[in-house]
Amino acid sequence: MQKTECSGGTQLRNRVTGNYDRRTLSSTQIKHRTTVQQSKSSSSTCSPESVRKLHPRPSDKLNPRTINPFGEQSRAPSAFAAIYSKGGIPCRLVHGSVKHRLQWDCPPENLSFDPLLITLAEGLRETKHPYTFVSKEGFRELLLVNGAPEKAVPLLPRLIPVVKATLVHSDDEVFERGLNALVQLSVVVGPYLNDHLKHLLTSLSKRLMDKKFKEPITSALQKLEQHGGSGSLFIIKSKIPTYCSICC
């Protein structure tokens, strides 16, 4: 009888011990899984890729892996820059110790103004070197050659809208280049500019509100009147009533 009781007690203890062992094993497995998951999470967090994301290096900004298609890097060059880089402008910038100058591939008087003069006028809207210098100086030098009036007058209907675009530009330096180009053109074509003058004066009248442009614009208007004759004065006064004639 005692043996039976002892046997039953032993079985009960074994059953309890087995359950405890299974619970212990299950708890150990859960802890092991948790440790493995934490280890994986920690290794992924400490990976070079994740570190770069949390603490980007300066070089990552300079050398991005992907380029924004709408970013500045992907913008196509301007028409003038593309033509210049392909050798479509027959002159090059020569860097001097004191100042820069242009070197022409052939004498400018032998060149056709169509479309070179218009292309140079389009370059006046550039804001980067060397395009700014090449367009400004090229436009000026081309209008100084012998026979320039005969070559420039037929191009006025196509040239004036381009010059106007510089006068409405938000960049002050672009506006100044356009204003100088307008005066240079007036010297060459004279009264032939009067038919197109009204399309340009609206932009000048708006800029007159700016004190820093009041003097250069007034000087430009006087030169337009000087080279355009009495007909230009009537047009100028119709758009800018406050203008005082140089003949007064």
Coordinates of N, CA and C in Angstrom, one line a residue:
M1 N 0.8 -1.2 0.0 CA 0.0 0.0 0.0 C 0.9 1.2 0.0
Q2 N 1.9 1.2 0.7 CA 2.8 2.3 0.7 C 3.5 2.5 -0.6
K3 N 3.8 1.4 -1.2 CA 4.5 1.4 -2.5 C 3.6 2.1 -3.5
T4 N 2.3 1.9 -3.5 CA 1.3 2.5 -4.4 C 1.3 4.0 -4.2
E5 N 1.2 4.4 -2.9 CA 1.2 5.8 -2.6 C 2.5 6.5 -3.1
C6 N 3.6 5.8 -2.8 CA 4.9 6.4 -3.3 C 4.9 6.5 -4.8
S7 N 4.4 5.4 -5.4 CA 4.4 5.5 -6.9 C 3.5 6.6 -7.4
G8 N 2.4 6.8 -6.8 CA 1.5 8.0 -7.2 C 2.1 9.3 -7.0
G9 N 2.8 9.4 -5.8 CA 3.5 10.7 -5.5 C 4.6 11.0 -6.4
T10 N 5.3 9.9 -6.8 CA 6.4 10.1 -7.8 C 5.9 10.6 -9.1
Q11 N 4.8 9.9 -9.6 CA 4.3 10.3 -10.9 C 3.8 11.8 -10.8
L12 N 3.2 12.2 -9.7 CA 2.7 13.6 -9.6 C 3.9 14.5 -9.6
R13 N 5.0 14.2 -8.9 CA 6.1 15.1 -8.9 C 6.7 15.2 -10.3
N14 N 6.8 14.0 -11.0 CA 7.3 14.0 -12.3 C 6.5 14.9 -13.3
R15 N 5.1 14.8 -13.1 CA 4.3 15.5 -13.9 C 4.5 17.0 -13.7
V16 N 4.6 17.4 -12.4 CA 4.8 18.8 -12.1 C 6.1 19.3 -12.6
T17 N 7.1 18.5 -12.4 CA 8.5 18.8 -12.8 C 8.5 19.0 -14.4
G18 N 7.8 18.1 -15.0 CA 7.8 18.1 -16.5 C 7.1 19.4 -17.0
N19 N 6.0 19.8 -16.3 CA 5.3 21.0 -16.7 C 6.2 22.2 -16.4
Y20 N 6.9 22.2 -15.3 CA 7.9 23.3 -15.0 C 9.0 23.4 -16.0
D21 N 9.5 22.2 -16.4 CA 10.6 22.2 -17.4 C 10.1 22.7 -18.7
R22 N 8.8 22.4 -19.1 CA 8.3 22.9 -20.4 C 8.1 24.4 -20.3
R23 N 7.6 24.9 -19.1 CA 7.4 26.3 -19.0 C 8.8 27.0 -19.0
T24 N 9.8 26.4 -18.4 CA 11.1 27.0 -18.4 C 11.7 27.1 -19.8
L25 N 11.5 25.9 -20.5 CA 12.0 25.9 -21.9 C 11.3 26.9 -22.8
S26 N 10.0 27.0 -22.6 CA 9.2 28.0 -23.4 C 9.7 29.4 -23.1
S27 N 9.9 29.7 -21.8 CA 10.4 31.0 -21.4 C 11.8 31.3 -22.0
T28 N 12.6 30.3 -21.9 CA 14.0 30.4 -22.5 C 13.9 30.7 -24.0
Q29 N 13.0 30.0 -24.7 CA 12.9 30.2 -26.1 C 12.4 31.6 -26.5
I30 N 11.5 32.1 -25.7 CA 10.9 33.4 -25.9 C 12.0 34.5 -25.7
K31 N 12.8 34.3 -24.6 CA 13.9 35.2 -24.3 C 14.9 35.2 -25.4
H32 N 15.2 34.0 -25.9 CA 16.2 33.8 -27.0 C 15.7 34.6 -28.3
R33 N 14.4 34.4 -28.6 CA 13.8 35.0 -29.8 C 13.9 36.6 -29.6
T34 N 13.5 37.0 -28.4 CA 13.6 38.5 -28.2 C 15.0 39.0 -28.3
T35 N 15.9 38.3 -27.8 CA 17.4 38.7 -27.9 C 17.8 38.8 -29.4
V36 N 17.4 37.8 -30.2 CA 17.8 37.7 -31.6 C 17.2 38.9 -32.3
Q37 N 15.9 39.2 -32.0 CA 15.2 40.3 -32.7 C 15.8 41.6 -32.4
Q38 N 16.2 41.8 -31.1 CA 16.8 43.0 -30.6 C 18.2 43.2 -31.3
S39 N 18.9 42.0 -31.4 CA 20.2 42.0 -32.0 C 20.1 42.4 -33.5
K40 N 19.1 41.9 -34.2 CA 18.9 42.2 -35.6 C 18.5 43.7 -35.7
S41 N 17.6 44.2 -34.8 CA 17.2 45.6 -34.9 C 18.4 46.5 -34.6
S42 N 19.2 46.1 -33.6 CA 20.4 46.9 -33.3 C 21.4 46.9 -34.4
S43 N 21.6 45.7 -35.1 CA 22.5 45.7 -36.2 C 22.1 46.5 -37.4
S44 N 20.7 46.5 -37.6 CA 20.2 47.3 -38.7 C 20.3 48.8 -38.4
T45 N 20.1 49.1 -37.1 CA 20.2 50.5 -36.8 C 21.6 51.0 -36.9
C46 N 22.5 50.2 -36.5 CA 23.9 50.6 -36.5 C 24.6 50.3 -37.9
S47 N 23.9 49.9 -38.9 CA 24.5 49.7 -40.2 C 24.9 51.0 -40.8
P48 N 25.9 50.9 -41.7 CA 26.4 52.1 -42.3 C 25.3 52.9 -43.0
E49 N 24.4 52.2 -43.6 CA 23.3 52.9 -44.4 C 22.4 53.7 -43.4
S50 N 22.1 53.0 -42.3 CA 21.2 53.8 -41.3 C 22.0 54.9 -40.7
V51 N 23.3 54.8 -40.4 CA 24.1 55.8 -39.9 C 24.1 57.0 -40.8
R52 N 24.3 56.7 -42.1 CA 24.3 57.8 -43.1 C 23.0 58.6 -43.2
K53 N 21.9 57.8 -43.0 CA 20.5 58.5 -43.0 C 20.4 59.4 -41.8
L54 N 20.8 58.9 -40.6 CA 20.7 59.7 -39.4 C 21.7 60.8 -39.4
H55 N 22.9 60.6 -39.8 CA 23.9 61.6 -39.8 C 24.6 61.7 -41.2
P56 N 23.9 62.4 -42.1 CA 24.4 62.5 -43.5 C 25.8 63.2 -43.5
R57 N 26.6 62.7 -44.4 CA 27.9 63.3 -44.6 C 27.8 64.5 -45.5
P58 N 28.7 65.5 -45.4 CA 28.7 66.6 -46.4 C 28.8 66.2 -47.8
S59 N 29.6 65.1 -48.0 CA 29.7 64.7 -49.4 C 28.4 64.1 -50.0
D60 N 27.5 63.6 -49.1 CA 26.2 63.1 -49.6 C 25.4 64.2 -50.3
K61 N 25.6 65.5 -49.8 CA 24.9 66.6 -50.5 C 25.5 66.9 -51.8
L62 N 26.8 66.8 -51.8 CA 27.6 67.1 -53.1 C 27.4 66.1 -54.1
N63 N 27.3 64.8 -53.7 CA 27.2 63.7 -54.6 C 25.9 62.9 -54.3
P64 N 24.7 63.4 -54.6 CA 23.5 62.7 -54.3 C 23.4 61.4 -55.1
R65 N 22.8 60.4 -54.5 CA 22.6 59.1 -55.2 C 21.6 59.2 -56.3
T66 N 20.6 60.0 -56.0 CA 19.5 60.2 -57.0 C 19.4 61.7 -57.3
I67 N 19.1 62.1 -58.5 CA 19.0 63.5 -58.9 C 17.6 63.9 -59.1
N68 N 17.2 64.9 -58.5 CA 15.8 65.4 -58.6 C 15.6 65.9 -60.0
P69 N 14.6 65.3 -60.8 CA 14.5 65.7 -62.2 C 14.0 67.1 -62.3
F70 N 13.5 67.7 -61.2 CA 13.1 69.1 -61.3 C 14.2 70.1 -60.7
G71 N 15.3 69.5 -60.3 CA 16.4 70.3 -59.7 C 17.2 71.1 -60.7
E72 N 18.0 71.9 -60.2 CA 18.8 72.8 -61.0 C 19.8 72.0 -61.8
Q73 N 20.3 70.9 -61.3 CA 21.3 70.1 -62.0 C 20.8 69.6 -63.3
S74 N 19.5 69.3 -63.4 CA 19.0 68.7 -64.6 C 18.5 69.7 -65.6
R75 N 18.5 70.9 -65.3 CA 18.0 71.9 -66.2 C 18.9 72.0 -67.5
A76 N 18.2 72.0 -68.6 CA 19.0 72.1 -69.8 C 19.6 73.5 -69.9
P77 N 20.8 73.6 -70.6 CA 21.4 74.9 -70.7 C 20.5 75.8 -71.6
S78 N 20.7 77.1 -71.4 CA 19.9 78.1 -72.2 C 20.3 78.0 -73.7
A79 N 19.5 78.5 -74.6 CA 19.8 78.5 -76.0 C 21.2 79.1 -76.3
F80 N 21.5 80.2 -75.7 CA 22.8 80.9 -76.0 C 23.9 80.1 -75.5
A81 N 23.8 79.5 -74.2 CA 24.9 78.7 -73.7 C 25.1 77.5 -74.5
A82 N 24.0 76.9 -75.0 CA 24.2 75.7 -75.9 C 24.9 76.0 -77.2
I83 N 24.5 77.2 -77.8 CA 25.1 77.6 -79.1 C 26.6 77.9 -78.8
Y84 N 26.9 78.6 -77.7 CA 28.3 79.0 -77.5 C 29.2 77.8 -77.2
S85 N 28.7 76.8 -76.5 CA 29.5 75.6 -76.2 C 29.7 74.8 -77.4
K86 N 28.9 74.9 -78.4 CA 29.1 74.1 -79.6 C 29.9 74.9 -80.7
G87 N 30.3 76.1 -80.3 CA 31.1 76.9 -81.2 C 30.3 77.7 -82.2
G88 N 29.0 77.9 -81.9 CA 28.1 78.7 -82.8 C 28.3 80.2 -82.7
I89 N 29.0 80.7 -81.7 CA 29.4 82.1 -81.6 C 30.8 82.3 -82.1
P90 N 31.0 83.0 -83.2 CA 32.4 83.1 -83.8 C 33.4 84.0 -83.0
C91 N 33.4 83.9 -81.7 CA 34.3 84.6 -80.9 C 34.5 83.9 -79.6
R92 N 35.6 84.2 -78.9 CA 35.9 83.6 -77.7 C 36.4 84.6 -76.7
L93 N 36.2 84.3 -75.4 CA 36.7 85.2 -74.4 C 38.2 85.0 -74.1
V94 N 38.9 86.1 -74.1 CA 40.4 86.1 -73.8 C 40.6 86.8 -72.5
H95 N 41.1 86.0 -71.5 CA 41.3 86.6 -70.2 C 42.6 87.4 -70.2
G96 N 42.5 88.7 -69.9 CA 43.7 89.6 -69.8 C 44.0 89.8 -68.3
S97 N 45.2 90.4 -68.1 CA 45.7 90.7 -66.8 C 44.9 91.8 -66.1
V98 N 44.4 92.7 -67.0 CA 43.7 93.9 -66.5 C 42.2 93.7 -66.8
K99 N 41.9 93.4 -68.1 CA 40.5 93.3 -68.4 C 40.4 92.2 -69.5
H100 N 39.1 91.7 -69.7 CA 38.9 90.7 -70.7 C 38.6 91.3 -72.1
R101 N 38.7 90.5 -73.1 CA 38.4 91.0 -74.4 C 37.9 89.8 -75.3
L102 N 37.4 90.1 -76.4 CA 36.9 89.1 -77.3 C 37.9 88.9 -78.5
Q103 N 38.0 87.6 -78.8 CA 38.8 87.3 -80.0 C 37.9 86.7 -81.0
W104 N 37.7 87.3 -82.2 CA 36.8 86.8 -83.2 C 37.6 85.8 -84.1
D105 N 36.8 84.9 -84.6 CA 37.4 83.9 -85.5 C 37.7 84.5 -86.9
C106 N 37.0 85.5 -87.2 CA 37.2 86.2 -88.5 C 36.8 87.7 -88.2
P107 N 37.2 88.6 -89.0 CA 36.8 90.0 -88.8 C 35.3 90.2 -88.7
P108 N 34.8 90.9 -87.7 CA 33.3 91.0 -87.5 C 32.6 91.6 -88.7
E109 N 33.3 92.5 -89.4 CA 32.6 93.1 -90.6 C 32.3 92.1 -91.7
N110 N 32.9 90.9 -91.6 CA 32.6 89.9 -92.6 C 31.5 88.9 -92.2
L111 N 31.0 89.1 -91.0 CA 30.0 88.2 -90.5 C 28.6 88.7 -90.9
S112 N 27.7 87.7 -91.1 CA 26.3 88.0 -91.3 C 25.6 88.3 -89.9
F113 N 24.8 89.4 -89.9 CA 24.1 89.7 -88.7 C 22.9 88.8 -88.4
D114 N 22.5 88.1 -89.4 CA 21.4 87.2 -89.2 C 21.8 85.8 -89.2
P115 N 21.8 85.1 -88.1 CA 21.1 85.4 -86.8 C 22.0 85.8 -85.7
L116 N 23.3 86.1 -86.0 CA 24.3 86.4 -84.9 C 23.9 87.5 -84.0
L117 N 23.4 88.6 -84.6 CA 23.1 89.8 -83.7 C 21.9 89.4 -82.8
I118 N 20.9 88.7 -83.3 CA 19.8 88.3 -82.5 C 20.2 87.3 -81.4
T119 N 21.1 86.4 -81.7 CA 21.6 85.4 -80.8 C 22.4 86.1 -79.6
L120 N 23.2 87.1 -80.0 CA 23.9 87.9 -79.0 C 23.0 88.6 -78.1
A121 N 21.9 89.2 -78.7 CA 20.9 89.9 -77.9 C 20.2 89.0 -76.9
E122 N 19.9 87.7 -77.3 CA 19.3 86.7 -76.4 C 20.3 86.4 -75.3
G123 N 21.6 86.5 -75.5 CA 22.6 86.2 -74.5 C 22.6 87.3 -73.4
L124 N 22.0 88.4 -73.7 CA 22.0 89.5 -72.7 C 21.3 89.1 -71.4
R125 N 20.4 88.1 -71.6 CA 19.6 87.7 -70.4 C 20.4 86.7 -69.5
E126 N 21.6 86.3 -70.0 CA 22.4 85.3 -69.2 C 22.8 86.0 -67.9
T127 N 23.0 85.1 -66.9 CA 23.5 85.6 -65.6 C 24.8 84.9 -65.1
K128 N 25.4 84.1 -66.0 CA 26.6 83.4 -65.6 C 27.7 83.8 -66.6
H129 N 28.9 83.8 -66.0 CA 30.1 84.0 -66.8 C 30.5 82.7 -67.5
P130 N 31.0 82.7 -68.7 CA 31.4 83.9 -69.5 C 30.3 84.5 -70.5
Y131 N 29.1 83.9 -70.4 CA 28.0 84.2 -71.3 C 27.7 85.7 -71.2
T132 N 27.7 86.2 -70.0 CA 27.3 87.6 -69.8 C 28.3 88.6 -70.5
F133 N 29.6 88.3 -70.4 CA 30.6 89.2 -71.1 C 30.5 89.0 -72.6
V134 N 30.5 87.7 -73.0 CA 30.5 87.5 -74.5 C 29.3 88.1 -75.2
S135 N 28.1 88.0 -74.6 CA 26.9 88.5 -75.3 C 27.0 90.0 -75.3
K136 N 27.3 90.6 -74.1 CA 27.4 92.1 -74.1 C 28.4 92.7 -75.0
E137 N 29.6 92.2 -74.9 CA 30.7 92.8 -75.7 C 30.5 92.4 -77.2
G138 N 30.1 91.2 -77.5 CA 29.8 90.8 -78.8 C 28.8 91.6 -79.5
F139 N 27.7 91.9 -78.8 CA 26.6 92.8 -79.4 C 27.2 94.2 -79.7
R140 N 27.9 94.7 -78.7 CA 28.5 96.1 -78.9 C 29.4 96.1 -80.1
E141 N 30.4 95.2 -80.2 CA 31.4 95.2 -81.2 C 30.8 95.0 -82.6
L142 N 29.8 94.1 -82.6 CA 29.2 93.8 -83.9 C 28.5 95.1 -84.5
L143 N 27.9 95.9 -83.6 CA 27.2 97.1 -84.1 C 28.2 98.2 -84.5
L144 N 29.5 98.0 -84.2 CA 30.5 99.1 -84.5 C 31.1 98.9 -85.9
V145 N 30.9 97.8 -86.5 CA 31.5 97.5 -87.8 C 30.9 98.3 -88.9
N146 N 31.7 98.5 -90.0 CA 31.2 99.2 -91.2 C 30.1 98.5 -91.8
G147 N 29.0 99.2 -92.2 CA 27.9 98.6 -92.8 C 26.9 98.1 -91.8
A148 N 27.1 98.3 -90.5 CA 26.1 97.8 -89.5 C 24.7 98.3 -89.6
P149 N 24.5 99.6 -90.0 CA 23.1 100.0 -90.1 C 22.3 99.2 -91.2
E150 N 22.9 99.0 -92.3 CA 22.2 98.3 -93.4 C 21.9 96.8 -93.0
K151 N 22.8 96.3 -92.1 CA 22.5 94.9 -91.7 C 21.6 94.8 -90.5
A152 N 21.5 95.8 -89.6 CA 20.7 95.8 -88.4 C 19.3 96.2 -88.6
V153 N 19.0 97.2 -89.5 CA 17.7 97.7 -89.7 C 16.7 96.6 -90.1
P154 N 17.0 95.7 -91.1 CA 16.0 94.6 -91.4 C 15.7 93.7 -90.3
L155 N 16.6 93.6 -89.3 CA 16.4 92.7 -88.2 C 15.6 93.2 -87.0
L156 N 15.2 94.5 -87.1 CA 14.5 95.2 -86.0 C 13.2 94.5 -85.6
P157 N 12.4 94.0 -86.5 CA 11.1 93.3 -86.0 C 11.4 92.1 -85.2
R158 N 12.5 91.4 -85.4 CA 12.8 90.2 -84.6 C 13.7 90.6 -83.4
L159 N 14.4 91.7 -83.5 CA 15.4 92.1 -82.5 C 14.7 92.8 -81.3
I160 N 13.7 93.6 -81.6 CA 13.1 94.4 -80.5 C 12.4 93.5 -79.4
P161 N 11.7 92.4 -79.8 CA 11.1 91.6 -78.7 C 12.2 91.0 -77.8
V162 N 13.4 90.7 -78.4 CA 14.5 90.1 -77.6 C 15.0 91.2 -76.6
V163 N 15.2 92.4 -77.1 CA 15.7 93.5 -76.2 C 14.7 93.8 -75.2
K164 N 13.4 93.7 -75.5 CA 12.3 94.0 -74.5 C 12.4 93.0 -73.4
A165 N 12.7 91.7 -73.7 CA 12.8 90.7 -72.7 C 13.8 91.0 -71.7
T166 N 14.9 91.7 -72.1 CA 15.9 92.1 -71.1 C 15.4 93.2 -70.2
L167 N 14.6 94.1 -70.8 CA 14.1 95.3 -70.0 C 13.1 94.9 -69.0
V168 N 12.4 93.8 -69.1 CA 11.4 93.3 -68.2 C 12.0 92.3 -67.2
H169 N 13.3 91.9 -67.4 CA 13.9 90.9 -66.5 C 14.0 91.4 -65.1
S170 N 13.8 90.5 -64.2 CA 13.9 90.8 -62.7 C 15.3 91.1 -62.3
D171 N 16.3 90.6 -63.0 CA 17.7 90.8 -62.6 C 18.2 92.2 -63.0
D172 N 18.7 93.0 -62.1 CA 19.1 94.4 -62.3 C 20.2 94.5 -63.4
E173 N 21.1 93.5 -63.3 CA 22.2 93.6 -64.2 C 21.8 93.2 -65.7
V174 N 20.8 92.3 -65.8 CA 20.3 92.0 -67.1 C 19.6 93.3 -67.7
F175 N 18.8 93.9 -66.8 CA 18.2 95.2 -67.3 C 19.2 96.2 -67.7
E176 N 20.2 96.4 -67.0 CA 21.3 97.4 -67.4 C 21.9 97.0 -68.7
R177 N 22.2 95.7 -68.9 CA 22.7 95.3 -70.2 C 21.7 95.6 -71.4
G178 N 20.5 95.3 -71.1 CA 19.4 95.6 -72.1 C 19.3 97.1 -72.4
L179 N 19.4 97.9 -71.4 CA 19.3 99.4 -71.6 C 20.5 99.9 -72.4
N180 N 21.7 99.4 -72.1 CA 22.9 99.8 -72.9 C 22.7 99.3 -74.3
A181 N 22.2 98.1 -74.5 CA 22.1 97.6 -75.9 C 21.1 98.4 -76.7
L182 N 20.0 98.9 -76.0 CA 19.0 99.7 -76.7 C 19.6 101.0 -77.2
V183 N 20.5 101.6 -76.3 CA 21.1 102.9 -76.7 C 22.1 102.6 -77.9
Q184 N 22.8 101.5 -77.8 CA 23.8 101.2 -78.9 C 23.0 100.9 -80.2
L185 N 21.9 100.3 -80.1 CA 21.1 100.1 -81.3 C 20.5 101.4 -81.9
S186 N 20.1 102.3 -81.0 CA 19.6 103.6 -81.4 C 20.7 104.4 -82.2
V187 N 21.9 104.3 -81.7 CA 23.0 105.0 -82.4 C 23.2 104.5 -83.8
V188 N 23.0 103.2 -84.0 CA 23.2 102.6 -85.3 C 22.0 102.8 -86.3
V189 N 20.8 102.6 -85.8 CA 19.7 102.6 -86.7 C 18.9 103.9 -86.7
G190 N 19.2 104.8 -85.7 CA 18.6 106.1 -85.7 C 17.0 106.1 -85.7
P191 N 16.4 106.9 -86.6 CA 14.9 107.0 -86.6 C 14.2 105.7 -86.9
Y192 N 14.9 104.7 -87.5 CA 14.3 103.4 -87.8 C 13.8 102.7 -86.5
L193 N 14.3 103.1 -85.4 CA 13.9 102.5 -84.1 C 12.5 103.1 -83.6
N194 N 12.1 104.3 -84.2 CA 10.9 104.9 -83.6 C 9.7 104.1 -83.8
D195 N 9.6 103.3 -84.8 CA 8.4 102.5 -85.1 C 8.2 101.4 -84.0
H196 N 9.3 101.1 -83.3 CA 9.3 100.0 -82.3 C 9.5 100.5 -80.9
L197 N 9.6 101.8 -80.8 CA 10.0 102.4 -79.5 C 8.9 102.3 -78.5
K198 N 7.6 102.4 -78.9 CA 6.5 102.3 -77.9 C 6.5 101.0 -77.2
H199 N 7.0 99.9 -77.8 CA 7.0 98.6 -77.2 C 8.0 98.5 -76.1
L200 N 8.9 99.4 -76.0 CA 10.0 99.3 -75.0 C 9.8 100.3 -73.9
L201 N 9.1 101.4 -74.1 CA 9.0 102.5 -73.2 C 8.2 102.2 -71.9
T202 N 7.3 101.3 -72.1 CA 6.5 100.9 -70.9 C 7.4 100.3 -69.8
S203 N 8.3 99.4 -70.2 CA 9.2 98.8 -69.3 C 10.1 99.9 -68.6
L204 N 10.5 100.9 -69.4 CA 11.4 101.9 -68.9 C 10.6 102.8 -67.9
S205 N 9.4 103.1 -68.2 CA 8.6 103.9 -67.3 C 8.4 103.3 -65.9
K206 N 8.3 102.0 -65.9 CA 8.1 101.3 -64.6 C 9.4 101.3 -63.8
R207 N 10.5 101.2 -64.5 CA 11.8 101.2 -63.7 C 12.2 102.6 -63.3
L208 N 11.6 103.6 -63.8 CA 11.9 104.9 -63.4 C 11.5 105.2 -61.9
M209 N 10.6 104.3 -61.4 CA 10.1 104.4 -60.0 C 11.3 104.1 -59.1
D210 N 12.2 103.3 -59.6 CA 13.4 102.9 -58.8 C 14.5 104.0 -58.9
K211 N 14.9 104.6 -57.7 CA 15.8 105.7 -57.7 C 17.1 105.4 -58.4
K212 N 17.6 104.1 -58.2 CA 18.9 103.8 -58.7 C 18.9 103.7 -60.3
F213 N 17.8 103.6 -60.9 CA 17.7 103.6 -62.3 C 17.2 104.9 -63.0
K214 N 16.8 105.8 -62.1 CA 16.3 107.1 -62.7 C 17.3 107.8 -63.6
E215 N 18.5 107.9 -63.1 CA 19.5 108.6 -63.9 C 19.9 107.9 -65.2
P216 N 20.2 106.6 -65.1 CA 20.6 105.9 -66.4 C 19.4 105.8 -67.4
I217 N 18.2 105.7 -66.9 CA 17.1 105.7 -67.9 C 16.9 107.0 -68.5
T218 N 17.0 108.1 -67.7 CA 16.8 109.4 -68.3 C 17.9 109.7 -69.3
S219 N 19.1 109.3 -69.0 CA 20.2 109.5 -70.0 C 19.9 108.7 -71.3
A220 N 19.4 107.5 -71.1 CA 19.1 106.6 -72.3 C 18.0 107.3 -73.1
L221 N 17.0 107.8 -72.5 CA 15.9 108.5 -73.2 C 16.4 109.7 -74.0
Q222 N 17.3 110.4 -73.4 CA 17.9 111.5 -74.1 C 18.6 111.1 -75.4
K223 N 19.3 110.0 -75.3 CA 20.0 109.5 -76.4 C 19.1 108.9 -77.5
L224 N 18.0 108.4 -77.0 CA 17.0 107.9 -78.0 C 16.4 109.1 -78.7
E225 N 16.1 110.2 -78.0 CA 15.6 111.4 -78.7 C 16.7 112.0 -79.6
Q226 N 17.9 112.0 -79.2 CA 19.0 112.6 -80.0 C 19.2 111.8 -81.3
H227 N 19.1 110.5 -81.3 CA 19.4 109.7 -82.5 C 18.1 109.4 -83.3
G228 N 16.9 109.6 -82.6 CA 15.7 109.3 -83.2 C 15.0 110.5 -83.8
G229 N 15.5 111.7 -83.5 CA 14.9 112.9 -84.1 C 13.6 113.3 -83.4
S230 N 12.9 114.3 -84.0 CA 11.7 114.8 -83.4 C 10.6 113.8 -83.3
G231 N 10.6 112.8 -84.1 CA 9.5 111.8 -84.1 C 9.6 111.0 -82.8
S232 N 10.9 110.8 -82.3 CA 11.0 110.0 -81.1 C 10.5 110.7 -79.9
L233 N 10.7 112.1 -79.9 CA 10.2 112.9 -78.7 C 8.7 112.7 -78.5
F234 N 7.9 112.7 -79.5 CA 6.5 112.6 -79.4 C 6.1 111.2 -78.8
I235 N 6.9 110.2 -79.2 CA 6.6 108.8 -78.7 C 7.0 108.7 -77.3
I236 N 8.1 109.3 -76.9 CA 8.6 109.2 -75.5 C 7.6 109.9 -74.6
K237 N 7.2 111.1 -75.0 CA 6.3 111.9 -74.2 C 4.9 111.2 -74.0
S238 N 4.5 110.5 -75.0 CA 3.2 109.8 -74.9 C 3.3 108.7 -73.9
K239 N 4.4 108.1 -73.7 CA 4.5 107.0 -72.7 C 5.1 107.5 -71.4
I240 N 5.9 108.5 -71.4 CA 6.5 109.0 -70.2 C 6.3 110.5 -70.2
P241 N 5.2 111.0 -69.7 CA 4.9 112.4 -69.8 C 5.8 113.3 -69.0
T242 N 6.5 112.8 -68.0 CA 7.4 113.6 -67.2 C 8.7 113.8 -67.8
Y243 N 9.0 113.2 -68.9 CA 10.3 113.3 -69.6 C 10.5 114.7 -70.1
C244 N 11.7 115.3 -69.8 CA 12.1 116.6 -70.3 C 13.0 116.5 -71.5
S245 N 12.6 117.1 -72.6 CA 13.4 117.0 -73.8 C 14.7 117.7 -73.7
I246 N 15.7 117.1 -74.4 CA 17.1 117.7 -74.4 C 17.1 119.1 -75.2
C247 N 16.0 119.3 -76.0 CA 15.9 120.5 -76.8 C 15.4 121.7 -76.0
C248 N 14.9 121.4 -74.8 CA 14.2 122.5 -74.0 C 15.3 123.4 -73.4

